[in-house]
CSV table of C-alpha atoms in Angstrom, one decimal:
chain,number,residue,atom,x,y,z
N,3,LEU,CA,0.0,0.0,0.0
N,4,LYS,CA,1.1,3.5,-0.7
N,5,ALA,CA,-0.3,6.8,0.4
N,6,GLY,CA,-3.0,8.0,-1.9
N,7,ASP,CA,-3.9,4.6,-3.1
N,8,GLU,CA,-7.6,4.0,-3.5
N,9,MET,CA,-9.1,0.8,-2.2
N,10,ASP,CA,-12.0,-1.0,-3.6
N,11,LYS,CA,-14.1,-3.4,-1.3
N,12,PRO,CA,-12.7,-6.7,-2.7
N,13,ARG,CA,-9.1,-5.5,-2.2
N,14,LEU,CA,-9.9,-4.2,1.3
N,15,ARG,CA,-11.5,-7.6,2.2
N,16,GLN,CA,-8.5,-9.4,0.8
N,17,LEU,CA,-6.1,-7.3,2.9
N,18,LYS,CA,-8.1,-7.8,6.0
N,19,LYS,CA,-8.1,-11.5,5.5
N,20,LEU,CA,-4.3,-11.5,5.0
N,21,SER,CA,-3.9,-9.5,8.1
N,22,VAL,CA,-6.1,-11.9,10.2
N,23,GLU,CA,-4.2,-14.9,8.8
N,24,SER,CA,-0.8,-13.3,9.4
N,25,LYS,CA,-1.7,-12.6,13.0
N,26,LEU,CA,-2.9,-16.2,13.5
N,27,LYS,CA,0.2,-17.5,11.9
N,28,MET,CA,2.4,-15.5,14.2
N,29,ARG,CA,0.4,-16.7,17.3
N,30,THR,CA,0.6,-20.3,15.9
N,31,LEU,CA,4.4,-20.0,15.5
N,32,ASN,CA,4.8,-18.6,19.0
N,33,TRP,CA,2.7,-21.5,20.4
N,34,LEU,CA,4.6,-24.0,18.3
N,35,LEU,CA,8.0,-22.9,19.3
N,36,LEU,CA,7.3,-22.9,23.1
N,37,ARG,CA,8.0,-26.7,23.1
N,38,PRO,CA,7.9,-29.5,20.6
N,39,HIS,CA,4.4,-30.4,19.4
N,40,SER,CA,2.9,-33.3,17.3
N,41,THR,CA,1.2,-32.6,14.0
N,42,ARG,CA,-2.1,-33.6,15.5
N,43,GLU,CA,-1.6,-31.1,18.4
N,44,LEU,CA,-0.9,-28.4,15.8
N,45,LEU,CA,-4.0,-29.3,13.7
N,46,ASP,CA,-6.1,-29.3,16.9
N,47,TYR,CA,-4.8,-25.9,17.8
N,48,LEU,CA,-5.6,-24.5,14.4
N,49,ARG,CA,-9.1,-26.1,14.4
N,50,ARG,CA,-9.8,-24.4,17.8
N,51,ASN,CA,-8.7,-21.1,16.2
N,52,ASN,CA,-11.1,-21.6,13.2
N,53,THR,CA,-8.4,-21.9,10.6
N,54,ARG,CA,-9.5,-23.0,7.2
N,55,PRO,CA,-8.4,-26.7,6.6
N,56,ALA,CA,-6.5,-25.8,3.4
N,57,LEU,CA,-4.6,-23.1,5.2
N,58,ALA,CA,-3.9,-25.4,8.1
N,59,GLU,CA,-2.5,-28.1,5.8
N,60,ALA,CA,-0.3,-25.5,4.0
N,61,TRP,CA,1.1,-24.3,7.3
N,62,VAL,CA,1.8,-27.9,8.4
N,63,LYS,CA,3.8,-28.5,5.3
N,64,GLU,CA,5.7,-25.2,5.7
N,65,PHE,CA,6.4,-25.8,9.4
N,66,ARG,CA,7.7,-29.3,8.6
N,67,ARG,CA,9.9,-28.0,5.8
N,68,LYS,CA,11.4,-25.4,8.2
N,69,LYS,CA,11.8,-28.1,10.9
N,70,TYR,CA,9.5,-26.3,13.3
N,71,LEU,CA,7.3,-29.4,13.3
N,72,ASP,CA,8.7,-32.9,13.5
N,73,ASP,CA,6.8,-35.8,15.0
N,74,ALA,CA,9.9,-37.9,15.5
N,75,ALA,CA,11.6,-35.1,17.5
N,76,PHE,CA,8.4,-34.5,19.4
N,77,ALA,CA,8.2,-38.2,20.3
N,78,ARG,CA,11.9,-38.3,21.5
N,79,TRP,CA,11.3,-35.1,23.6
N,80,TRP,CA,8.1,-36.5,25.1
N,81,VAL,CA,9.8,-39.8,26.2
N,82,GLU,CA,12.8,-37.9,27.6
N,83,SER,CA,10.6,-35.5,29.4
N,84,ARG,CA,8.5,-38.3,30.9
N,85,GLN,CA,11.5,-40.2,32.0
N,86,ARG,CA,12.9,-37.2,33.8
N,87,SER,CA,9.7,-36.3,35.6
N,88,ARG,CA,7.5,-39.3,36.0
N,89,GLN,CA,9.4,-42.5,35.3
N,90,SER,CA,6.6,-44.0,33.1
N,91,SER,CA,6.4,-47.5,31.8
N,92,VAL,CA,6.8,-48.2,28.1
N,93,LYS,CA,3.2,-49.2,27.9
N,94,LYS,CA,2.0,-45.8,29.3
N,95,LEU,CA,4.4,-43.9,27.1
N,96,ARG,CA,3.1,-45.8,24.0
N,97,PHE,CA,-0.5,-44.9,25.0
N,98,GLU,CA,0.4,-41.2,25.5
N,99,LEU,CA,2.2,-40.9,22.2
N,100,ALA,CA,-0.6,-42.6,20.3
N,101,GLY,CA,-3.0,-40.1,22.0
N,102,LYS,CA,-0.8,-37.3,20.5
N,103,GLY,CA,-1.6,-38.7,17.0
N,104,LEU,CA,1.8,-40.3,16.3
N,105,ASP,CA,2.1,-43.4,14.1
N,106,ARG,CA,3.3,-46.7,15.4
N,107,GLN,CA,6.7,-46.5,13.6
N,108,VAL,CA,7.5,-43.1,15.2
N,109,ILE,CA,6.5,-44.3,18.6
N,110,ASN,CA,8.5,-47.5,18.3
N,111,GLN,CA,11.6,-45.6,17.3
N,112,ALA,CA,11.3,-43.2,20.2
N,113,LEU,CA,10.8,-46.0,22.6
N,114,ASP,CA,13.7,-48.0,21.1
N,115,ASP,CA,15.9,-45.1,22.0
N,116,LEU,CA,15.1,-45.3,25.7
N,117,PRO,CA,18.4,-45.0,27.6
N,118,VAL,CA,17.4,-47.4,30.3
N,119,SER,CA,15.4,-50.6,30.5
N,120,GLU,CA,11.8,-50.8,31.8
N,121,THR,CA,13.1,-52.9,34.8
N,122,THR,CA,15.5,-50.1,35.7
N,123,ILE,CA,12.7,-47.5,35.5
N,124,LEU,CA,10.4,-49.7,37.7
N,125,LYS,CA,13.2,-50.2,40.2
N,126,ARG,CA,13.9,-46.4,40.4
N,127,LEU,CA,10.2,-45.6,40.8
N,128,ILE,CA,9.8,-48.2,43.6
N,129,GLU,CA,12.8,-46.7,45.4
N,130,LYS,CA,11.4,-43.2,44.9
N,131,LYS,CA,7.9,-44.0,46.1
N,132,ARG,CA,9.1,-46.1,49.0
N,133,ARG,CA,10.5,-42.9,50.6
N,134,LEU,CA,6.9,-41.7,51.0
N,135,PRO,CA,5.1,-42.8,54.1
N,136,ARG,CA,1.9,-43.9,52.4
N,137,TYR,CA,3.7,-46.3,50.1
N,138,ARG,CA,6.2,-47.5,52.7
N,139,ALA,CA,3.4,-48.5,55.1
N,140,ASP,CA,1.1,-50.1,52.5
N,141,GLU,CA,2.6,-52.2,49.8
N,142,ARG,CA,-0.9,-52.7,48.2
N,143,LYS,CA,-1.0,-48.9,47.5
N,144,LEU,CA,2.4,-49.1,46.0
N,145,ILE,CA,1.4,-52.0,43.7
N,146,GLU,CA,-1.8,-50.2,42.7
N,147,TYR,CA,0.2,-47.0,41.9
N,148,LEU,CA,2.7,-48.9,39.8
N,149,LEU,CA,0.0,-50.7,37.9
N,150,ARG,CA,-1.6,-47.4,37.1
N,151,GLN,CA,1.7,-46.3,35.6
N,152,GLY,CA,1.5,-49.1,33.1
N,153,PHE,CA,3.8,-51.7,34.6
N,154,SER,CA,2.6,-55.3,34.5
N,155,TYR,CA,1.5,-57.0,37.7
N,156,GLN,CA,4.1,-59.7,37.3
N,157,ALA,CA,7.0,-57.2,36.8
N,158,VAL,CA,5.9,-55.3,39.9
N,159,LYS,CA,5.6,-58.4,42.0
N,160,ASP,CA,9.0,-59.8,40.8
N,161,GLU,CA,10.8,-56.5,41.4
N,162,LEU,CA,9.3,-56.1,44.9
N,163,LYS,CA,10.2,-59.7,45.7
N,164,LEU,CA,13.8,-59.1,44.5
N,165,ILE,CA,14.1,-55.9,46.6
N,166,LYS,CA,12.8,-57.7,49.7
N,167,ASN,CA,15.4,-60.5,49.3
N,168,LEU,CA,18.3,-58.0,49.0
N,169,PRO,CA,20.4,-57.6,52.1
N,170,ASP,CA,20.1,-54.2,53.8
N,171,GLY,CA,23.0,-52.0,52.8
């Protein structure tokens, strides 16, 4: 636009539309770059913001090309984040990642890259929770908690039995 330009209604509508879309794109980029996101999360975000499907697909392609959106990187980040904070089982991680819209191959690759075994994760979680009075006093509560975290009953029982048989050190 230049000073003195005359604007007809179709051109004005087009510029307003571009302005609205540009603002939405900037908000979307800010949201997207806060932390890694999956493609489904991005599409859900755009749907909540009433973005036209064709525009949403174009932005997904653009953001992938620019490496702002990468499902594999998101999956690795999610697994690492969960292992630092919650010590989740592989089963629970698989369920969470599927809920984020990731395909099986991406999920399997992220879980194959786990730095520790599920047994090690279970052992660390038991040691952490045993420090809390409610779990130290009631093994049933501890078992129920571990089952909710996605560990198998047999793995939990085996690990608790192994810990009980270790000499105090």
